[in-house]
Short mmCIF file of C-alpha atoms and ligand atoms in Angstrom, two decimals:
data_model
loop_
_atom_site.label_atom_id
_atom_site.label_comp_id
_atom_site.label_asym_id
_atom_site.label_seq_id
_atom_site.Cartn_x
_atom_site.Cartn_y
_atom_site.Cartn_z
CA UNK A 1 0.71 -51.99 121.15
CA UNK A 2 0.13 -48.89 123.70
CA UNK A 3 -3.40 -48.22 125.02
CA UNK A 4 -5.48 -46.74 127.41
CA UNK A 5 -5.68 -49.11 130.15
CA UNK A 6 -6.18 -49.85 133.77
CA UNK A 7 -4.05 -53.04 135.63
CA UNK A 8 -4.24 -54.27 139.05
CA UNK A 9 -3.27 -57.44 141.21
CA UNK A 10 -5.54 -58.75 143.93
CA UNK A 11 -2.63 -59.67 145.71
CA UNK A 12 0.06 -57.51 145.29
CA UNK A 13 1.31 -55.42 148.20
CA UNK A 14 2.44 -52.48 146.51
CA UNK A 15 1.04 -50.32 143.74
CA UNK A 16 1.23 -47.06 141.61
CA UNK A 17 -1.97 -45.63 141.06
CA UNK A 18 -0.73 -41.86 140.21
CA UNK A 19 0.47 -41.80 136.68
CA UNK A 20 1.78 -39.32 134.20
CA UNK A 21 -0.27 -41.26 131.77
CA UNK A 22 -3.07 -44.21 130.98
CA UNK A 23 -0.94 -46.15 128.71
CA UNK A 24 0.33 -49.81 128.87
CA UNK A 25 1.59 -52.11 126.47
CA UNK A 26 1.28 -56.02 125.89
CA UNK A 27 -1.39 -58.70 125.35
CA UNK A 28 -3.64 -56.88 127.26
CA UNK A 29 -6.72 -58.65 126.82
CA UNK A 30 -5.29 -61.44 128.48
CA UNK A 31 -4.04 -59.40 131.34
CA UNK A 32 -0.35 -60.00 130.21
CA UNK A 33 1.43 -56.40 130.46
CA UNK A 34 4.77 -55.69 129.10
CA UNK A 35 7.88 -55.58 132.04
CA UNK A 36 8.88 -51.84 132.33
CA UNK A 37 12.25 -51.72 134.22
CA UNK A 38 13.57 -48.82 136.32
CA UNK A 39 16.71 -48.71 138.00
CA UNK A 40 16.39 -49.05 141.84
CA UNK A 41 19.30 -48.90 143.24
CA UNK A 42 21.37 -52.09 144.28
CA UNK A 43 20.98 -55.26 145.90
CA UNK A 44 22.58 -56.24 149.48
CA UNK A 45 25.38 -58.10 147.33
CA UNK A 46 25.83 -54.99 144.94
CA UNK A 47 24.61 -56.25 141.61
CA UNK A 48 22.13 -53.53 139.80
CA UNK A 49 18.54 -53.92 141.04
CA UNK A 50 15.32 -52.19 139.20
CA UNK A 51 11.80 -52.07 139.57
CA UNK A 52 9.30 -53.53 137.42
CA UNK A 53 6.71 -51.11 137.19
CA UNK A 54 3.33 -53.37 135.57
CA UNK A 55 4.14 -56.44 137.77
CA UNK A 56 5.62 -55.13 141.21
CA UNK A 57 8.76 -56.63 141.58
CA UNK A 58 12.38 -56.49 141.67
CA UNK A 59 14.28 -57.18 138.62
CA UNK A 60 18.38 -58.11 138.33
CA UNK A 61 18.50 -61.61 140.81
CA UNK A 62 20.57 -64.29 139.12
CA UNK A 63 17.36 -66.60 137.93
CA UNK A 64 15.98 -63.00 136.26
CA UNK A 65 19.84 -63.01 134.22
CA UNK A 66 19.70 -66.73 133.39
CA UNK A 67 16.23 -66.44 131.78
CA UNK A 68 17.70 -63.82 129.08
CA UNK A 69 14.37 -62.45 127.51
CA UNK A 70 14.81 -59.37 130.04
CA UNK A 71 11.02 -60.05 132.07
CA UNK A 72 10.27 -59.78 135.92
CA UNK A 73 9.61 -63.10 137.88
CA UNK A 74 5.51 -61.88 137.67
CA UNK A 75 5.27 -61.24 133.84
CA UNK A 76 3.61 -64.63 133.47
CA UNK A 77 0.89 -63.98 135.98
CA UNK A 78 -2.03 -62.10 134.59
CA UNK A 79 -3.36 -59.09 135.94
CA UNK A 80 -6.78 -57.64 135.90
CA UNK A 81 -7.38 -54.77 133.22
CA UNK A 82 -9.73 -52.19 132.08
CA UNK A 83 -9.27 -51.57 128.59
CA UNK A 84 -10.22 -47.78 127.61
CA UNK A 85 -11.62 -46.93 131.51
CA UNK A 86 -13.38 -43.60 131.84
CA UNK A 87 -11.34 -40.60 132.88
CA UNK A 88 -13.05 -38.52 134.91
CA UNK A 89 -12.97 -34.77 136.81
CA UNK A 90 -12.68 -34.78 140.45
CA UNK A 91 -14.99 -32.09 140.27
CA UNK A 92 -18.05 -34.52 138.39
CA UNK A 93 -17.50 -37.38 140.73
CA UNK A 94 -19.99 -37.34 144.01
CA UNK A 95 -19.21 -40.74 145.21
CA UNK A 96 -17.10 -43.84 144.91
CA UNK A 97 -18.39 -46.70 146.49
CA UNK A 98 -16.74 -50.19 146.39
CA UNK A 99 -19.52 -52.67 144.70
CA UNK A 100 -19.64 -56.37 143.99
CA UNK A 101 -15.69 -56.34 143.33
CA UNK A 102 -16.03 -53.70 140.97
CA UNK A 103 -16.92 -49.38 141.46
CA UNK A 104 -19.93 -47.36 141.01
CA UNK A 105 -19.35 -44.11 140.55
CA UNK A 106 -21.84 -41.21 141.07
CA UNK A 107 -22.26 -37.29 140.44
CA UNK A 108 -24.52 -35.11 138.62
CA UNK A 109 -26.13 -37.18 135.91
CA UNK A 110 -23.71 -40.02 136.01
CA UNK A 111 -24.26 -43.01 137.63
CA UNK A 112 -21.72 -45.68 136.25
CA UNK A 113 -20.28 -49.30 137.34
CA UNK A 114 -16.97 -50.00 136.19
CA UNK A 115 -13.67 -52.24 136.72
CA UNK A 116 -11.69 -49.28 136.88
CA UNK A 117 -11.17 -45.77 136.17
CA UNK A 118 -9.18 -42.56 135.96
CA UNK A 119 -9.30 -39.58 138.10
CA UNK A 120 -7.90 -36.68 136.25
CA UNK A 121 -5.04 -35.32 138.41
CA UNK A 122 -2.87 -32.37 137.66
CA UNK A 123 -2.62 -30.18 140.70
CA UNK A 124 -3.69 -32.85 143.06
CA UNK A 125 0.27 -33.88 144.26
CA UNK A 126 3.40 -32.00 144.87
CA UNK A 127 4.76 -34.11 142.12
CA UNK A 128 4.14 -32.37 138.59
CA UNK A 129 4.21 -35.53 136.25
CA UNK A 130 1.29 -36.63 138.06
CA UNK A 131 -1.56 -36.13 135.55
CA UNK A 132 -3.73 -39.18 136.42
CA UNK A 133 -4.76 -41.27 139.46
CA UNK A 134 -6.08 -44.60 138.35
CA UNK A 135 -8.39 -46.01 140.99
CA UNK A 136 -9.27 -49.82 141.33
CA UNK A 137 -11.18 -52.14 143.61
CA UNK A 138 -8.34 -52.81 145.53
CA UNK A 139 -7.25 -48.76 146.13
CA UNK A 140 -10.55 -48.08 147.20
CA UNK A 141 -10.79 -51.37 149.75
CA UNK A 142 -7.12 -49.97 151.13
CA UNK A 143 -8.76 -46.63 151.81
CA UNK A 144 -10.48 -47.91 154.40
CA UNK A 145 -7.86 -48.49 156.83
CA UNK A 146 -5.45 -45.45 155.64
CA UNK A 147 -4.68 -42.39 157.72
CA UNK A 148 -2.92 -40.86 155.02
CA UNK A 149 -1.05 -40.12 152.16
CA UNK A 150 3.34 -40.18 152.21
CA UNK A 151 5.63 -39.45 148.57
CA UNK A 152 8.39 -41.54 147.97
CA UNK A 153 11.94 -39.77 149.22
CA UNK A 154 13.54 -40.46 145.79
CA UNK A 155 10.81 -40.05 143.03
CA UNK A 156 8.26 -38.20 145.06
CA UNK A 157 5.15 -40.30 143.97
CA UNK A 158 2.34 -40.69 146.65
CA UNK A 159 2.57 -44.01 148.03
CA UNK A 160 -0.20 -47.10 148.10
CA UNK A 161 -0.30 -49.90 150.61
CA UNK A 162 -2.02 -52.55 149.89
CA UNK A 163 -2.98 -56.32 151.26
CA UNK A 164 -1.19 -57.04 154.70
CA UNK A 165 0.52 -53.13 154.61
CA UNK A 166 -2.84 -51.69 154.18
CA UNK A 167 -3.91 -53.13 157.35
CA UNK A 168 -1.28 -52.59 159.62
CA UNK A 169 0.55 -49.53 160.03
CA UNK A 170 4.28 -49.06 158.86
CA UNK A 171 7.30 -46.55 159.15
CA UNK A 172 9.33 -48.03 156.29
CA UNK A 173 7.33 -48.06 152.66
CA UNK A 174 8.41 -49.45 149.50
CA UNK A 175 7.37 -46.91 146.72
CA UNK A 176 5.31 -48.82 143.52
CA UNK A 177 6.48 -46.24 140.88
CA UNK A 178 10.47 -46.56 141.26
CA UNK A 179 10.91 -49.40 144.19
CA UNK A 180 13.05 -47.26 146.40
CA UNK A 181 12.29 -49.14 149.86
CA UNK A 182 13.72 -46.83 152.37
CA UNK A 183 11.18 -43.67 152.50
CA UNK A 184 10.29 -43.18 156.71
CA UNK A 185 7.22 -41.97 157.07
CA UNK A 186 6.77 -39.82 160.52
CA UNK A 187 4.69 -42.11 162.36
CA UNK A 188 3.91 -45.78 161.54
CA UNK A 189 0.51 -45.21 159.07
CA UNK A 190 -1.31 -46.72 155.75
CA UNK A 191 -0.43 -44.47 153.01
CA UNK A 192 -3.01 -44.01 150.25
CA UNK A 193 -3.27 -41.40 147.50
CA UNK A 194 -7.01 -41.63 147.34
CA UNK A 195 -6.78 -39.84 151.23
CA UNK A 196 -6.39 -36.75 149.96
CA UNK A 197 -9.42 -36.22 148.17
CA UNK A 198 -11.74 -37.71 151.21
CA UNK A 199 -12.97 -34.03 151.64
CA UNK A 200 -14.37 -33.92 147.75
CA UNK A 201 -15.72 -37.21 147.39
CA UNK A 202 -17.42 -39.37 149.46
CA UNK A 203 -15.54 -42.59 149.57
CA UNK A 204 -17.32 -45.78 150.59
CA UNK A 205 -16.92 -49.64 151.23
CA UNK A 206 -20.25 -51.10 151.36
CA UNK A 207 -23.41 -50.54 148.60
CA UNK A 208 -25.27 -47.82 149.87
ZN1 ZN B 1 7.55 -57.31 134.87
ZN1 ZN B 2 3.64 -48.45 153.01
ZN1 ZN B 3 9.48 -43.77 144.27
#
């Protein structure tokens, strides 16, 4: 079953957070997310390699063959998910502030806490699919340390570091939507999608 939905890691490295849409599929109450596969290329030894989207990972190794139902390494793992998160318009949101593991969000005559939710994006990114950017506790705690946003080469989605990438600055990023590993940014840097909008909303790491 599809629905609206937010899904994050605490530890992954990498992550998508600009979306064409809010849907995801599985047993999502118990954070268990469908695998969505997308080719990626190939591995050093030539076999097929894609990306698993939900979970983060590389899919095509030989112990991902032998288990023959067609799921990434991470499907077992549960995730943390927002069912049915609020999407909201750049334009209504004041602040974002990072509270007690989860967000408070504030503008005029909203003042909300929530695991998660939706930015409406359209226009926000070079890339036109983008309609969404789903921010979560994690995003926002990466913010802190990034000095800017880089797309992917191949797909052209903005790029999130997270975890140990997030706080230490790197040429070479691996891109969450299709798991192309080889975009060069510039200059070494922490990539974050949320940078871009630093001039609209006031972005912050402690309760205020
Ligand atoms: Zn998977
Ligand atoms: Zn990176
Ligand atoms: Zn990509």
């Amino acid at each position: 079953m599809q629905r609206e939905a937010i899904a994050w890691s605490a530890s992954a490295t990498t992550g998508a957070i600009a979306l064409a849409d809010g849907l995801l599929s599985g047993d999502l109450e118990n954070g268990l997310l469908d695998c969505r596969l997308n080719p990626a290329g190939k591995f050093r030894n030539g076999a097929a390699r894609w990306w698993c989207v939900p979970h983060q990972c590389y899919w095509g190794v030989k112990a991902d063959l032998m288990r023959g139902d067609g799921r990434c390494r991470a499907a077992a793992a549960p995730l943390r998910v927002a069912l049915d998160p609020p999407l909201l318009e750049v334009g209504a949101v004041a602040s974002l502030t990072l509270h007690q593991g989860a967000l408070r969000v504030q503008g005029d005559g909203l003042d909300l806490v929530v695991p998660a939710l939706a930015l409406a994006a359209a226009g926000l990114f070079d890339n036109p699919a983008i309609t969404r950017l789903n921010v979560t506790p994690p995003a926002l705690a990466a913010l802190a340390h990034a000095d800017g946003c880089v797309d992917c080469a191949r797909c052209g989605h903005p790029h999130l570091d997270l975890g140990a990438f997030a706080t230490r600055a790197h040429r070479r990023h691996t891109c969450g939507h299709c798991g192309h590993d080889s975009t060069h940014s510039s200059a070494a840097m922490v990539s974050n999608p949320l940078y871009i909008l630093r001039g609209r909303i006031a972005f912050a790491w402690r309760p205020v």
